[in-house]
PQR file of N, CA, C, O and H, with PARSE charges and radii, in Angstrom:
ATOM      1  N   MET A   1      61.948  82.354 150.005 -0.4000 1.5000
ATOM      2  CA  MET A   1      62.333  83.113 148.881 -0.0000 2.0000
ATOM      3  C   MET A   1      63.623  83.856 149.243  0.5500 1.7000
ATOM      4  O   MET A   1      63.578  84.485 150.300 -0.5500 1.4000
ATOM      5  N   ARG A   2      64.749  83.891 148.555 -0.4000 1.5000
ATOM      6  CA  ARG A   2      65.978  84.528 148.833 -0.0000 2.0000
ATOM      7  C   ARG A   2      66.059  85.926 148.136  0.5500 1.7000
ATOM      8  O   ARG A   2      65.857  86.032 146.926 -0.5500 1.4000
ATOM      9  H   ARG A   2      64.786  83.381 147.696  0.4000 1.0000
ATOM     10  N   ILE A   3      66.348  86.951 148.900 -0.4000 1.5000
ATOM     11  CA  ILE A   3      66.231  88.329 148.187 -0.0000 2.0000
ATOM     12  C   ILE A   3      67.642  88.856 148.584  0.5500 1.7000
ATOM     13  O   ILE A   3      68.182  88.655 149.672 -0.5500 1.4000
ATOM     14  H   ILE A   3      66.512  86.864 149.883  0.4000 1.0000
ATOM     15  N   LEU A   4      68.216  89.639 147.423 -0.4000 1.5000
ATOM     16  CA  LEU A   4      69.501  90.396 147.656 -0.0000 2.0000
ATOM     17  C   LEU A   4      69.178  91.707 147.605  0.5500 1.7000
ATOM     18  O   LEU A   4      68.424  92.078 146.706 -0.5500 1.4000
ATOM     19  H   LEU A   4      67.777  89.802 146.539  0.4000 1.0000
ATOM     20  N   ILE A   5      69.660  92.593 148.505 -0.4000 1.5000
ATOM     21  CA  ILE A   5      69.462  94.032 148.575 -0.0000 2.0000
ATOM     22  C   ILE A   5      70.749  94.800 148.508  0.5500 1.7000
ATOM     23  O   ILE A   5      71.428  94.846 149.534 -0.5500 1.4000
ATOM     24  H   ILE A   5      70.273  92.292 149.235  0.4000 1.0000
ATOM     25  N   THR A   6      71.121  95.343 147.538 -0.4000 1.5000
ATOM     26  CA  THR A   6      72.385  96.026 147.584 -0.0000 2.0000
ATOM     27  C   THR A   6      72.202  97.366 148.299  0.5500 1.7000
ATOM     28  O   THR A   6      71.240  98.081 148.021 -0.5500 1.4000
ATOM     29  H   THR A   6      70.569  95.306 146.704  0.4000 1.0000
ATOM     30  N   GLY A   7      73.104  97.714 149.208 -0.4000 1.5000
ATOM     31  CA  GLY A   7      72.805  98.909 149.977 -0.0000 2.0000
ATOM     32  C   GLY A   7      71.883  98.828 151.139  0.5500 1.7000
ATOM     33  O   GLY A   7      71.348  99.848 151.574 -0.5500 1.4000
ATOM     34  H   GLY A   7      73.886  97.132 149.434  0.4000 1.0000
ATOM     35  N   VAL A   8      71.649  97.511 151.722 -0.4000 1.5000
ATOM     36  CA  VAL A   8      70.733  97.243 152.626 -0.0000 2.0000
ATOM     37  C   VAL A   8      70.834  97.990 153.937  0.5500 1.7000
ATOM     38  O   VAL A   8      69.865  98.160 154.676 -0.5500 1.4000
ATOM     39  H   VAL A   8      72.083  96.683 151.368  0.4000 1.0000
ATOM     40  N   GLY A   9      72.169  98.470 154.212 -0.4000 1.5000
ATOM     41  CA  GLY A   9      72.413  99.214 155.407 -0.0000 2.0000
ATOM     42  C   GLY A   9      71.966 100.811 155.301  0.5500 1.7000
ATOM     43  O   GLY A   9      72.026 101.604 156.241 -0.5500 1.4000
ATOM     44  H   GLY A   9      72.957  98.332 153.611  0.4000 1.0000
ATOM     45  N   GLY A  10      71.573 101.070 154.155 -0.4000 1.5000
ATOM     46  CA  GLY A  10      71.332 102.678 153.829 -0.0000 2.0000
ATOM     47  C   GLY A  10      69.954 103.014 154.164  0.5500 1.7000
ATOM     48  O   GLY A  10      69.259 102.215 154.792 -0.5500 1.4000
ATOM     49  H   GLY A  10      71.524 100.426 153.391  0.4000 1.0000
ATOM     50  N   PHE A  11      69.555 104.051 153.816 -0.4000 1.5000
ATOM     51  CA  PHE A  11      68.096 104.695 154.125 -0.0000 2.0000
ATOM     52  C   PHE A  11      67.020 103.878 153.323  0.5500 1.7000
ATOM     53  O   PHE A  11      66.067 103.372 153.916 -0.5500 1.4000
ATOM     54  H   PHE A  11      70.120 104.700 153.306  0.4000 1.0000
ATOM     55  N   ALA A  12      67.177 103.761 152.031 -0.4000 1.5000
ATOM     56  CA  ALA A  12      66.007 103.070 151.213 -0.0000 2.0000
ATOM     57  C   ALA A  12      66.111 101.678 151.623  0.5500 1.7000
ATOM     58  O   ALA A  12      65.071 101.096 151.931 -0.5500 1.4000
ATOM     59  H   ALA A  12      67.951 104.172 151.549  0.4000 1.0000
ATOM     60  N   GLY A  13      67.261 101.045 151.669 -0.4000 1.5000
ATOM     61  CA  GLY A  13      67.526  99.508 151.901 -0.0000 2.0000
ATOM     62  C   GLY A  13      66.964  99.178 153.215  0.5500 1.7000
ATOM     63  O   GLY A  13      66.209  98.219 153.369 -0.5500 1.4000
ATOM     64  H   GLY A  13      68.106 101.518 151.419  0.4000 1.0000
ATOM     65  N   GLY A  14      67.348 100.018 154.232 -0.4000 1.5000
ATOM     66  CA  GLY A  14      66.718  99.870 155.778 -0.0000 2.0000
ATOM     67  C   GLY A  14      65.201  99.666 155.650  0.5500 1.7000
ATOM     68  O   GLY A  14      64.581  98.761 156.209 -0.5500 1.4000
ATOM     69  H   GLY A  14      67.962 100.798 154.107  0.4000 1.0000
ATOM     70  N   HIS A  15      64.715 100.528 154.916 -0.4000 1.5000
ATOM     71  CA  HIS A  15      62.936 100.572 154.851 -0.0000 2.0000
ATOM     72  C   HIS A  15      62.506  99.439 154.109  0.5500 1.7000
ATOM     73  O   HIS A  15      61.499  98.830 154.471 -0.5500 1.4000
ATOM     74  H   HIS A  15      65.219 101.263 154.462  0.4000 1.0000
ATOM     75  N   LEU A  16      63.245  99.041 152.978 -0.4000 1.5000
ATOM     76  CA  LEU A  16      62.790  97.937 152.201 -0.0000 2.0000
ATOM     77  C   LEU A  16      62.966  96.627 152.970  0.5500 1.7000
ATOM     78  O   LEU A  16      62.101  95.763 152.829 -0.5500 1.4000
ATOM     79  H   LEU A  16      64.064  99.535 152.684  0.4000 1.0000
ATOM     80  N   TYR A  17      63.943  96.420 153.720 -0.4000 1.5000
ATOM     81  CA  TYR A  17      64.133  94.977 154.286 -0.0000 2.0000
ATOM     82  C   TYR A  17      63.136  94.924 155.449  0.5500 1.7000
ATOM     83  O   TYR A  17      62.619  93.840 155.721 -0.5500 1.4000
ATOM     84  H   TYR A  17      64.646  97.122 153.834  0.4000 1.0000
ATOM     85  N   LYS A  18      62.833  96.016 156.150 -0.4000 1.5000
ATOM     86  CA  LYS A  18      61.846  95.991 157.209 -0.0000 2.0000
ATOM     87  C   LYS A  18      60.456  95.637 156.652  0.5500 1.7000
ATOM     88  O   LYS A  18      59.670  94.855 157.187 -0.5500 1.4000
ATOM     89  H   LYS A  18      63.252  96.896 155.929  0.4000 1.0000
ATOM     90  N   HIS A  19      60.245  96.351 155.445 -0.4000 1.5000
ATOM     91  CA  HIS A  19      58.953  96.129 154.818 -0.0000 2.0000
ATOM     92  C   HIS A  19      58.703  94.589 154.386  0.5500 1.7000
ATOM     93  O   HIS A  19      57.717  93.910 154.673 -0.5500 1.4000
ATOM     94  H   HIS A  19      60.884  96.986 155.010  0.4000 1.0000
ATOM     95  N   ILE A  20      59.839  94.198 153.621 -0.4000 1.5000
ATOM     96  CA  ILE A  20      59.817  92.698 153.283 -0.0000 2.0000
ATOM     97  C   ILE A  20      59.651  91.821 154.553  0.5500 1.7000
ATOM     98  O   ILE A  20      58.733  91.002 154.513 -0.5500 1.4000
ATOM     99  H   ILE A  20      60.640  94.750 153.388  0.4000 1.0000
ATOM    100  N   LEU A  21      60.278  91.867 155.480 -0.4000 1.5000
ATOM    101  CA  LEU A  21      60.190  91.142 156.672 -0.0000 2.0000
ATOM    102  C   LEU A  21      58.697  91.247 157.305  0.5500 1.7000
ATOM    103  O   LEU A  21      58.198  90.272 157.867 -0.5500 1.4000
ATOM    104  H   LEU A  21      61.024  92.533 155.513  0.4000 1.0000
ATOM    105  N   LYS A  22      58.103  92.323 157.197 -0.4000 1.5000
ATOM    106  CA  LYS A  22      56.728  92.335 157.702 -0.0000 2.0000
ATOM    107  C   LYS A  22      55.720  91.600 156.811  0.5500 1.7000
ATOM    108  O   LYS A  22      54.814  90.891 157.250 -0.5500 1.4000
ATOM    109  H   LYS A  22      58.509  93.115 156.741  0.4000 1.0000
ATOM    110  N   THR A  23      55.977  91.850 155.454 -0.4000 1.5000
ATOM    111  CA  THR A  23      54.891  91.147 154.388 -0.0000 2.0000
ATOM    112  C   THR A  23      55.281  89.873 154.013  0.5500 1.7000
ATOM    113  O   THR A  23      54.403  89.124 153.585 -0.5500 1.4000
ATOM    114  H   THR A  23      56.712  92.426 155.097  0.4000 1.0000
ATOM    115  N   THR A  24      56.467  89.463 154.092 -0.4000 1.5000
ATOM    116  CA  THR A  24      57.007  88.125 153.617 -0.0000 2.0000
ATOM    117  C   THR A  24      57.817  87.595 154.740  0.5500 1.7000
ATOM    118  O   THR A  24      59.042  87.607 154.627 -0.5500 1.4000
ATOM    119  H   THR A  24      57.179  90.072 154.440  0.4000 1.0000
ATOM    120  N   PRO A  25      57.272  87.142 155.785 -0.5600 1.5000
ATOM    121  CA  PRO A  25      58.159  86.579 156.999  0.2800 2.0000
ATOM    122  C   PRO A  25      59.079  85.471 156.762  0.5500 1.7000
ATOM    123  O   PRO A  25      60.039  85.244 157.499 -0.5500 1.4000
ATOM    124  N   ASP A  26      58.766  84.747 155.677 -0.4000 1.5000
ATOM    125  CA  ASP A  26      59.673  83.515 155.361 -0.0000 2.0000
ATOM    126  C   ASP A  26      60.732  83.892 154.341  0.5500 1.7000
ATOM    127  O   ASP A  26      61.416  83.031 153.788 -0.5500 1.4000
ATOM    128  H   ASP A  26      57.986  84.932 155.079  0.4000 1.0000
ATOM    129  N   ALA A  27      60.865  85.261 154.087 -0.4000 1.5000
ATOM    130  CA  ALA A  27      61.927  85.683 153.071 -0.0000 2.0000
ATOM    131  C   ALA A  27      63.365  85.686 153.836  0.5500 1.7000
ATOM    132  O   ALA A  27      63.558  86.014 155.007 -0.5500 1.4000
ATOM    133  H   ALA A  27      60.310  85.961 154.537  0.4000 1.0000
ATOM    134  N   GLU A  28      64.205  85.294 153.005 -0.4000 1.5000
ATOM    135  CA  GLU A  28      65.656  85.073 153.431 -0.0000 2.0000
ATOM    136  C   GLU A  28      66.468  86.285 153.001  0.5500 1.7000
ATOM    137  O   GLU A  28      67.051  86.291 151.917 -0.5500 1.4000
ATOM    138  H   GLU A  28      64.048  85.028 152.055  0.4000 1.0000
ATOM    139  N   ILE A  29      66.505  87.232 153.780 -0.4000 1.5000
ATOM    140  CA  ILE A  29      67.159  88.552 153.139 -0.0000 2.0000
ATOM    141  C   ILE A  29      68.701  88.706 153.317  0.5500 1.7000
ATOM    142  O   ILE A  29      69.286  88.685 154.400 -0.5500 1.4000
ATOM    143  H   ILE A  29      66.031  87.227 154.661  0.4000 1.0000
ATOM    144  N   HIS A  30      69.282  88.866 152.063 -0.4000 1.5000
ATOM    145  CA  HIS A  30      70.754  89.033 152.159 -0.0000 2.0000
ATOM    146  C   HIS A  30      71.022  90.445 151.563  0.5500 1.7000
ATOM    147  O   HIS A  30      70.305  90.916 150.680 -0.5500 1.4000
ATOM    148  H   HIS A  30      68.807  88.882 151.183  0.4000 1.0000
ATOM    149  N   GLY A  31      72.133  91.119 152.111 -0.4000 1.5000
ATOM    150  CA  GLY A  31      72.326  92.468 151.595 -0.0000 2.0000
ATOM    151  C   GLY A  31      73.715  92.874 151.589  0.5500 1.7000
ATOM    152  O   GLY A  31      74.451  92.424 152.466 -0.5500 1.4000
ATOM    153  H   GLY A  31      72.716  90.736 152.828  0.4000 1.0000
ATOM    154  N   THR A  32      74.169  93.667 150.713 -0.4000 1.5000
ATOM    155  CA  THR A  32      75.485  94.262 150.708 -0.0000 2.0000
ATOM    156  C   THR A  32      75.580  95.516 151.474  0.5500 1.7000
ATOM    157  O   THR A  32      74.613  96.265 151.615 -0.5500 1.4000
ATOM    158  H   THR A  32      73.571  94.033 150.000  0.4000 1.0000
ATOM    159  N   VAL A  33      76.789  95.751 151.985 -0.4000 1.5000
ATOM    160  CA  VAL A  33      77.109  96.932 152.611 -0.0000 2.0000
ATOM    161  C   VAL A  33      78.423  97.290 152.289  0.5500 1.7000
ATOM    162  O   VAL A  33      79.211  96.441 151.871 -0.5500 1.4000
ATOM    163  H   VAL A  33      77.575  95.143 151.870  0.4000 1.0000
ATOM    164  N   ILE A  34      78.799  98.677 152.469 -0.4000 1.5000
ATOM    165  CA  ILE A  34      80.121  99.058 152.178 -0.0000 2.0000
ATOM    166  C   ILE A  34      81.051  99.045 153.349  0.5500 1.7000
ATOM    167  O   ILE A  34      82.264  99.086 153.142 -0.5500 1.4000
ATOM    168  H   ILE A  34      78.159  99.367 152.808  0.4000 1.0000
ATOM    169  N   GLU A  35      80.553  98.988 154.613 -0.4000 1.5000
ATOM    170  CA  GLU A  35      81.326  98.736 155.801 -0.0000 2.0000
ATOM    171  C   GLU A  35      80.599  98.128 156.715  0.5500 1.7000
ATOM    172  O   GLU A  35      79.421  97.868 156.472 -0.5500 1.4000
ATOM    173  H   GLU A  35      79.568  98.954 154.781  0.4000 1.0000
ATOM    174  N   ASP A  36      81.191  97.794 157.946 -0.4000 1.5000
ATOM    175  CA  ASP A  36      80.577  97.146 159.110 -0.0000 2.0000
ATOM    176  C   ASP A  36      79.367  97.872 159.441  0.5500 1.7000
ATOM    177  O   ASP A  36      79.411  99.100 159.515 -0.5500 1.4000
ATOM    178  H   ASP A  36      82.148  98.006 158.143  0.4000 1.0000
ATOM    179  N   THR A  37      78.159  97.159 159.673 -0.4000 1.5000
ATOM    180  CA  THR A  37      76.813  98.015 159.894 -0.0000 2.0000
ATOM    181  C   THR A  37      76.204  97.238 161.208  0.5500 1.7000
ATOM    182  O   THR A  37      75.333  96.375 161.102 -0.5500 1.4000
ATOM    183  H   THR A  37      78.124  96.162 159.613  0.4000 1.0000
ATOM    184  N   PRO A  38      76.716  97.613 162.341 -0.5600 1.5000
ATOM    185  CA  PRO A  38      76.316  97.098 163.580  0.2800 2.0000
ATOM    186  C   PRO A  38      74.665  97.097 163.815  0.5500 1.7000
ATOM    187  O   PRO A  38      74.114  96.179 164.423 -0.5500 1.4000
ATOM    188  N   HIS A  39      73.947  98.227 163.268 -0.4000 1.5000
ATOM    189  CA  HIS A  39      72.676  98.329 163.319 -0.0000 2.0000
ATOM    190  C   HIS A  39      71.996  97.187 162.703  0.5500 1.7000
ATOM    191  O   HIS A  39      70.829  97.015 163.055 -0.5500 1.4000
ATOM    192  H   HIS A  39      74.395  98.973 162.774  0.4000 1.0000
ATOM    193  N   LEU A  40      72.483  96.400 161.880 -0.4000 1.5000
ATOM    194  CA  LEU A  40      71.755  95.243 161.273 -0.0000 2.0000
ATOM    195  C   LEU A  40      71.916  93.996 162.135  0.5500 1.7000
ATOM    196  O   LEU A  40      71.185  93.036 161.887 -0.5500 1.4000
ATOM    197  H   LEU A  40      73.431  96.539 161.595  0.4000 1.0000
ATOM    198  N   ALA A  41      72.853  93.917 163.176 -0.4000 1.5000
ATOM    199  CA  ALA A  41      72.776  92.710 163.970 -0.0000 2.0000
ATOM    200  C   ALA A  41      71.475  92.467 164.608  0.5500 1.7000
ATOM    201  O   ALA A  41      70.847  93.386 165.134 -0.5500 1.4000
ATOM    202  H   ALA A  41      73.447  94.696 163.377  0.4000 1.0000
ATOM    203  N   GLY A  42      71.055  91.251 164.577 -0.4000 1.5000
ATOM    204  CA  GLY A  42      69.867  90.800 165.081 -0.0000 2.0000
ATOM    205  C   GLY A  42      68.548  91.233 164.143  0.5500 1.7000
ATOM    206  O   GLY A  42      67.381  90.958 164.421 -0.5500 1.4000
ATOM    207  H   GLY A  42      71.566  90.505 164.150  0.4000 1.0000
ATOM    208  N   SER A  43      68.916  91.825 163.204 -0.4000 1.5000
ATOM    209  CA  SER A  43      67.717  92.255 162.271 -0.0000 2.0000
ATOM    210  C   SER A  43      67.033  91.099 161.313  0.5500 1.7000
ATOM    211  O   SER A  43      65.930  91.191 160.775 -0.5500 1.4000
ATOM    212  H   SER A  43      69.864  92.047 162.978  0.4000 1.0000
ATOM    213  N   GLY A  44      67.924  90.023 161.231 -0.4000 1.5000
ATOM    214  CA  GLY A  44      67.498  88.923 160.245 -0.0000 2.0000
ATOM    215  C   GLY A  44      67.984  89.048 158.930  0.5500 1.7000
ATOM    216  O   GLY A  44      67.697  88.225 158.060 -0.5500 1.4000
ATOM    217  H   GLY A  44      68.820  89.949 161.668  0.4000 1.0000
ATOM    218  N   VAL A  45      68.751  90.095 158.717 -0.4000 1.5000
ATOM    219  CA  VAL A  45      69.596  90.345 157.504 -0.0000 2.0000
ATOM    220  C   VAL A  45      70.937  89.627 157.461  0.5500 1.7000
ATOM    221  O   VAL A  45      71.686  89.665 158.437 -0.5500 1.4000
ATOM    222  H   VAL A  45      68.984  90.764 159.423  0.4000 1.0000
ATOM    223  N   HIS A  46      71.237  89.002 156.394 -0.4000 1.5000
ATOM    224  CA  HIS A  46      72.487  88.456 156.277 -0.0000 2.0000
ATOM    225  C   HIS A  46      73.421  89.536 155.534  0.5500 1.7000
ATOM    226  O   HIS A  46      73.264  89.737 154.329 -0.5500 1.4000
ATOM    227  H   HIS A  46      70.628  88.971 155.601  0.4000 1.0000
ATOM    228  N   ALA A  47      74.209  90.096 156.134 -0.4000 1.5000
ATOM    229  CA  ALA A  47      74.977  91.335 155.442 -0.0000 2.0000
ATOM    230  C   ALA A  47      76.441  90.900 155.201  0.5500 1.7000
ATOM    231  O   ALA A  47      77.136  90.261 155.991 -0.5500 1.4000
ATOM    232  H   ALA A  47      74.336  89.933 157.112  0.4000 1.0000
ATOM    233  N   TYR A  48      76.813  91.379 153.910 -0.4000 1.5000
ATOM    234  CA  TYR A  48      78.138  91.015 153.383 -0.0000 2.0000
ATOM    235  C   TYR A  48      78.797  92.379 152.897  0.5500 1.7000
ATOM    236  O   TYR A  48      78.228  93.150 152.124 -0.5500 1.4000
ATOM    237  H   TYR A  48      76.249  91.898 153.268  0.4000 1.0000
ATOM    238  N   ILE A  49      79.941  92.572 153.384 -0.4000 1.5000
ATOM    239  CA  ILE A  49      80.647  93.876 153.034 -0.0000 2.0000
ATOM    240  C   ILE A  49      81.335  93.460 151.619  0.5500 1.7000
ATOM    241  O   ILE A  49      82.006  92.447 151.426 -0.5500 1.4000
ATOM    242  H   ILE A  49      80.404  91.946 154.012  0.4000 1.0000
ATOM    243  N   ARG A  50      81.069  94.305 150.831 -0.4000 1.5000
ATOM    244  CA  ARG A  50      81.253  94.086 149.298 -0.0000 2.0000
ATOM    245  C   ARG A  50      81.538  95.461 148.594  0.5500 1.7000
ATOM    246  O   ARG A  50      80.792  96.417 148.807 -0.5500 1.4000
ATOM    247  H   ARG A  50      80.524  95.128 150.988  0.4000 1.0000
ATOM    248  N   ASP A  51      82.571  95.552 147.793 -0.4000 1.5000
ATOM    249  CA  ASP A  51      82.728  96.721 147.048 -0.0000 2.0000
ATOM    250  C   ASP A  51      82.016  96.391 145.658  0.5500 1.7000
ATOM    251  O   ASP A  51      82.540  95.558 144.919 -0.5500 1.4000
ATOM    252  H   ASP A  51      83.177  94.776 147.620  0.4000 1.0000
ATOM    253  N   LEU A  52      80.817  97.037 145.283 -0.4000 1.5000
ATOM    254  CA  LEU A  52      80.144  96.636 144.061 -0.0000 2.0000
ATOM    255  C   LEU A  52      80.822  96.969 142.816  0.5500 1.7000
ATOM    256  O   LEU A  52      80.317  96.687 141.729 -0.5500 1.4000
ATOM    257  H   LEU A  52      80.391  97.714 145.883  0.4000 1.0000
ATOM    258  N   LYS A  53      82.021  97.598 142.937 -0.4000 1.5000
ATOM    259  CA  LYS A  53      82.693  97.813 141.818 -0.0000 2.0000
ATOM    260  C   LYS A  53      83.689  96.749 141.425  0.5500 1.7000
ATOM    261  O   LYS A  53      84.345  96.826 140.386 -0.5500 1.4000
ATOM    262  H   LYS A  53      82.431  97.827 143.820  0.4000 1.0000
ATOM    263  N   ASP A  54      83.789  95.682 142.347 -0.4000 1.5000
ATOM    264  CA  ASP A  54      84.540  94.570 142.226 -0.0000 2.0000
ATOM    265  C   ASP A  54      83.593  93.590 141.652  0.5500 1.7000
ATOM    266  O   ASP A  54      82.815  92.965 142.372 -0.5500 1.4000
ATOM    267  H   ASP A  54      83.257  95.620 143.191  0.4000 1.0000
ATOM    268  N   GLU A  55      83.647  93.439 140.331 -0.4000 1.5000
ATOM    269  CA  GLU A  55      82.726  92.794 139.462 -0.0000 2.0000
ATOM    270  C   GLU A  55      82.691  91.160 139.908  0.5500 1.7000
ATOM    271  O   GLU A  55      81.638  90.539 140.053 -0.5500 1.4000
ATOM    272  H   GLU A  55      84.279  93.946 139.746  0.4000 1.0000
ATOM    273  N   GLN A  56      83.933  90.628 140.082 -0.4000 1.5000
ATOM    274  CA  GLN A  56      83.991  89.209 140.459 -0.0000 2.0000
ATOM    275  C   GLN A  56      83.569  88.883 141.903  0.5500 1.7000
ATOM    276  O   GLN A  56      83.188  87.745 142.179 -0.5500 1.4000
ATOM    277  H   GLN A  56      84.788  91.132 139.964  0.4000 1.0000
ATOM    278  N   ALA A  57      83.626  89.819 142.796 -0.4000 1.5000
ATOM    279  CA  ALA A  57      83.137  89.717 143.973 -0.0000 2.0000
ATOM    280  C   ALA A  57      81.618  89.653 144.029  0.5500 1.7000
ATOM    281  O   ALA A  57      81.005  88.877 144.763 -0.5500 1.4000
ATOM    282  H   ALA A  57      83.935  90.743 142.572  0.4000 1.0000
ATOM    283  N   VAL A  58      81.050  90.539 143.189 -0.4000 1.5000
ATOM    284  CA  VAL A  58      79.529  90.651 143.046 -0.0000 2.0000
ATOM    285  C   VAL A  58      79.090  89.279 142.359  0.5500 1.7000
ATOM    286  O   VAL A  58      78.070  88.708 142.743 -0.5500 1.4000
ATOM    287  H   VAL A  58      81.548  91.169 142.593  0.4000 1.0000
ATOM    288  N   PHE A  59      79.802  88.816 141.439 -0.4000 1.5000
ATOM    289  CA  PHE A  59      79.506  87.442 140.728 -0.0000 2.0000
ATOM    290  C   PHE A  59      79.455  86.446 141.639  0.5500 1.7000
ATOM    291  O   PHE A  59      78.511  85.656 141.657 -0.5500 1.4000
ATOM    292  H   PHE A  59      80.631  89.280 141.127  0.4000 1.0000
ATOM    293  N   ASP A  60      80.492  86.380 142.511 -0.4000 1.5000
ATOM    294  CA  ASP A  60      80.678  85.296 143.495 -0.0000 2.0000
ATOM    295  C   ASP A  60      79.600  85.329 144.544  0.5500 1.7000
ATOM    296  O   ASP A  60      79.168  84.260 144.974 -0.5500 1.4000
ATOM    297  H   ASP A  60      81.259  87.021 142.496  0.4000 1.0000
ATOM    298  N   LEU A  61      79.143  86.450 144.978 -0.4000 1.5000
ATOM    299  CA  LEU A  61      78.100  86.567 146.009 -0.0000 2.0000
ATOM    300  C   LEU A  61      76.694  86.043 145.410  0.5500 1.7000
ATOM    301  O   LEU A  61      75.943  85.270 146.003 -0.5500 1.4000
ATOM    302  H   LEU A  61      79.494  87.319 144.629  0.4000 1.0000
ATOM    303  N   ILE A  62      76.477  86.578 144.177 -0.4000 1.5000
ATOM    304  CA  ILE A  62      75.226  85.927 143.632 -0.0000 2.0000
ATOM    305  C   ILE A  62      75.153  84.662 143.388  0.5500 1.7000
ATOM    306  O   ILE A  62      74.072  84.075 143.442 -0.5500 1.4000
ATOM    307  H   ILE A  62      77.088  87.207 143.695  0.4000 1.0000
ATOM    308  N   GLU A  63      76.424  83.981 143.045 -0.4000 1.5000
ATOM    309  CA  GLU A  63      76.260  82.744 142.832 -0.0000 2.0000
ATOM    310  C   GLU A  63      76.266  81.817 144.169  0.5500 1.7000
ATOM    311  O   GLU A  63      75.912  80.640 144.230 -0.5500 1.4000
ATOM    312  H   GLU A  63      77.302  84.458 143.001  0.4000 1.0000
ATOM    313  N   GLN A  64      76.718  82.573 145.147 -0.4000 1.5000
ATOM    314  CA  GLN A  64      76.665  81.868 146.631 -0.0000 2.0000
ATOM    315  C   GLN A  64      75.117  81.856 146.967  0.5500 1.7000
ATOM    316  O   GLN A  64      74.530  80.818 147.273 -0.5500 1.4000
ATOM    317  H   GLN A  64      77.005  83.529 145.098  0.4000 1.0000
ATOM    318  N   ILE A  65      74.508  83.086 146.886 -0.4000 1.5000
ATOM    319  CA  ILE A  65      73.353  83.312 147.450 -0.0000 2.0000
ATOM    320  C   ILE A  65      72.252  82.670 146.480  0.5500 1.7000
ATOM    321  O   ILE A  65      71.280  82.057 146.920 -0.5500 1.4000
ATOM    322  H   ILE A  65      74.985  83.929 146.638  0.4000 1.0000
ATOM    323  N   ARG A  66      72.470  82.849 145.267 -0.4000 1.5000
ATOM    324  CA  ARG A  66      71.380  82.497 144.292 -0.0000 2.0000
ATOM    325  C   ARG A  66      70.022  83.094 144.528  0.5500 1.7000
ATOM    326  O   ARG A  66      69.029  82.373 144.620 -0.5500 1.4000
ATOM    327  H   ARG A  66      73.260  83.348 144.909  0.4000 1.0000
ATOM    328  N   PRO A  67      69.966  84.392 144.625 -0.5600 1.5000
ATOM    329  CA  PRO A  67      68.776  85.226 144.994  0.2800 2.0000
ATOM    330  C   PRO A  67      67.580  84.851 143.905  0.5500 1.7000
ATOM    331  O   PRO A  67      67.840  84.304 142.833 -0.5500 1.4000
ATOM    332  N   GLU A  68      66.348  85.182 144.280 -0.4000 1.5000
ATOM    333  CA  GLU A  68      65.278  84.981 143.467 -0.0000 2.0000
ATOM    334  C   GLU A  68      64.983  86.313 143.051  0.5500 1.7000
ATOM    335  O   GLU A  68      64.519  86.493 141.925 -0.5500 1.4000
ATOM    336  H   GLU A  68      66.136  85.626 145.150  0.4000 1.0000
ATOM    337  N   GLN A  69      65.194  87.251 143.811 -0.4000 1.5000
ATOM    338  CA  GLN A  69      65.012  88.866 143.531 -0.0000 2.0000
ATOM    339  C   GLN A  69      66.221  89.508 144.103  0.5500 1.7000
ATOM    340  O   GLN A  69      66.881  89.141 145.075 -0.5500 1.4000
ATOM    341  H   GLN A  69      65.571  87.105 144.726  0.4000 1.0000
ATOM    342  N   ILE A  70      66.411  90.629 143.254 -0.4000 1.5000
ATOM    343  CA  ILE A  70      67.563  91.590 143.595 -0.0000 2.0000
ATOM    344  C   ILE A  70      67.017  92.911 143.563  0.5500 1.7000
ATOM    345  O   ILE A  70      66.363  93.313 142.600 -0.5500 1.4000
ATOM    346  H   ILE A  70      65.875  90.928 142.464  0.4000 1.0000
ATOM    347  N   TYR A  71      67.262  93.619 144.598 -0.4000 1.5000
ATOM    348  CA  TYR A  71      66.859  95.112 144.543 -0.0000 2.0000
ATOM    349  C   TYR A  71      68.292  95.885 144.667  0.5500 1.7000
ATOM    350  O   TYR A  71      69.034  95.695 145.631 -0.5500 1.4000
ATOM    351  H   TYR A  71      67.792  93.293 145.380  0.4000 1.0000
ATOM    352  N   HIS A  72      68.591  96.727 143.658 -0.4000 1.5000
ATOM    353  CA  HIS A  72      69.828  97.521 143.706 -0.0000 2.0000
ATOM    354  C   HIS A  72      69.512  98.929 144.121  0.5500 1.7000
ATOM    355  O   HIS A  72      68.974  99.792 143.427 -0.5500 1.4000
ATOM    356  H   HIS A  72      67.988  96.881 142.875  0.4000 1.0000
ATOM    357  N   LEU A  73      69.964  99.034 145.463 -0.4000 1.5000
ATOM    358  CA  LEU A  73      69.779 100.298 146.116 -0.0000 2.0000
ATOM    359  C   LEU A  73      71.129 101.051 146.665  0.5500 1.7000
ATOM    360  O   LEU A  73      71.093 102.034 147.406 -0.5500 1.4000
ATOM    361  H   LEU A  73      70.401  98.333 146.027  0.4000 1.0000
ATOM    362  N   ALA A  74      72.168 100.511 146.242 -0.4000 1.5000
ATOM    363  CA  ALA A  74      73.415 101.116 146.666 -0.0000 2.0000
ATOM    364  C   ALA A  74      73.737 102.466 146.066  0.5500 1.7000
ATOM    365  O   ALA A  74      73.509 102.617 144.866 -0.5500 1.4000
ATOM    366  H   ALA A  74      72.197  99.713 145.639  0.4000 1.0000
ATOM    367  N   ALA A  75      74.186 103.352 146.691 -0.4000 1.5000
ATOM    368  CA  ALA A  75      74.221 104.754 146.152 -0.0000 2.0000
ATOM    369  C   ALA A  75      75.651 105.070 145.822  0.5500 1.7000
ATOM    370  O   ALA A  75      75.876 105.771 144.835 -0.5500 1.4000
ATOM    371  H   ALA A  75      74.372 103.229 147.665  0.4000 1.0000
ATOM    372  N   LEU A  76      76.667 104.604 146.581 -0.4000 1.5000
ATOM    373  CA  LEU A  76      78.014 105.154 146.279 -0.0000 2.0000
ATOM    374  C   LEU A  76      78.553 104.697 144.959  0.5500 1.7000
ATOM    375  O   LEU A  76      79.661 105.076 144.580 -0.5500 1.4000
ATOM    376  H   LEU A  76      76.484 104.034 147.382  0.4000 1.0000
TER
END
């Protein structure tokens, strides 16, 4: 299952991806971040730096990933 979490590098996103990895170990987690997030290195999350105000960049990312679930937790 492919999952996209916007704001995966933040407080809520961080808790959510850890929960998903524990409960659904075969999940492929992708997430958007606003800037480089070294703390996600080695976490199993595919992080993409994206400005969610850039509509085309968001559409392109969704088309690339083709997530089955999307959790929108970006705050800025």
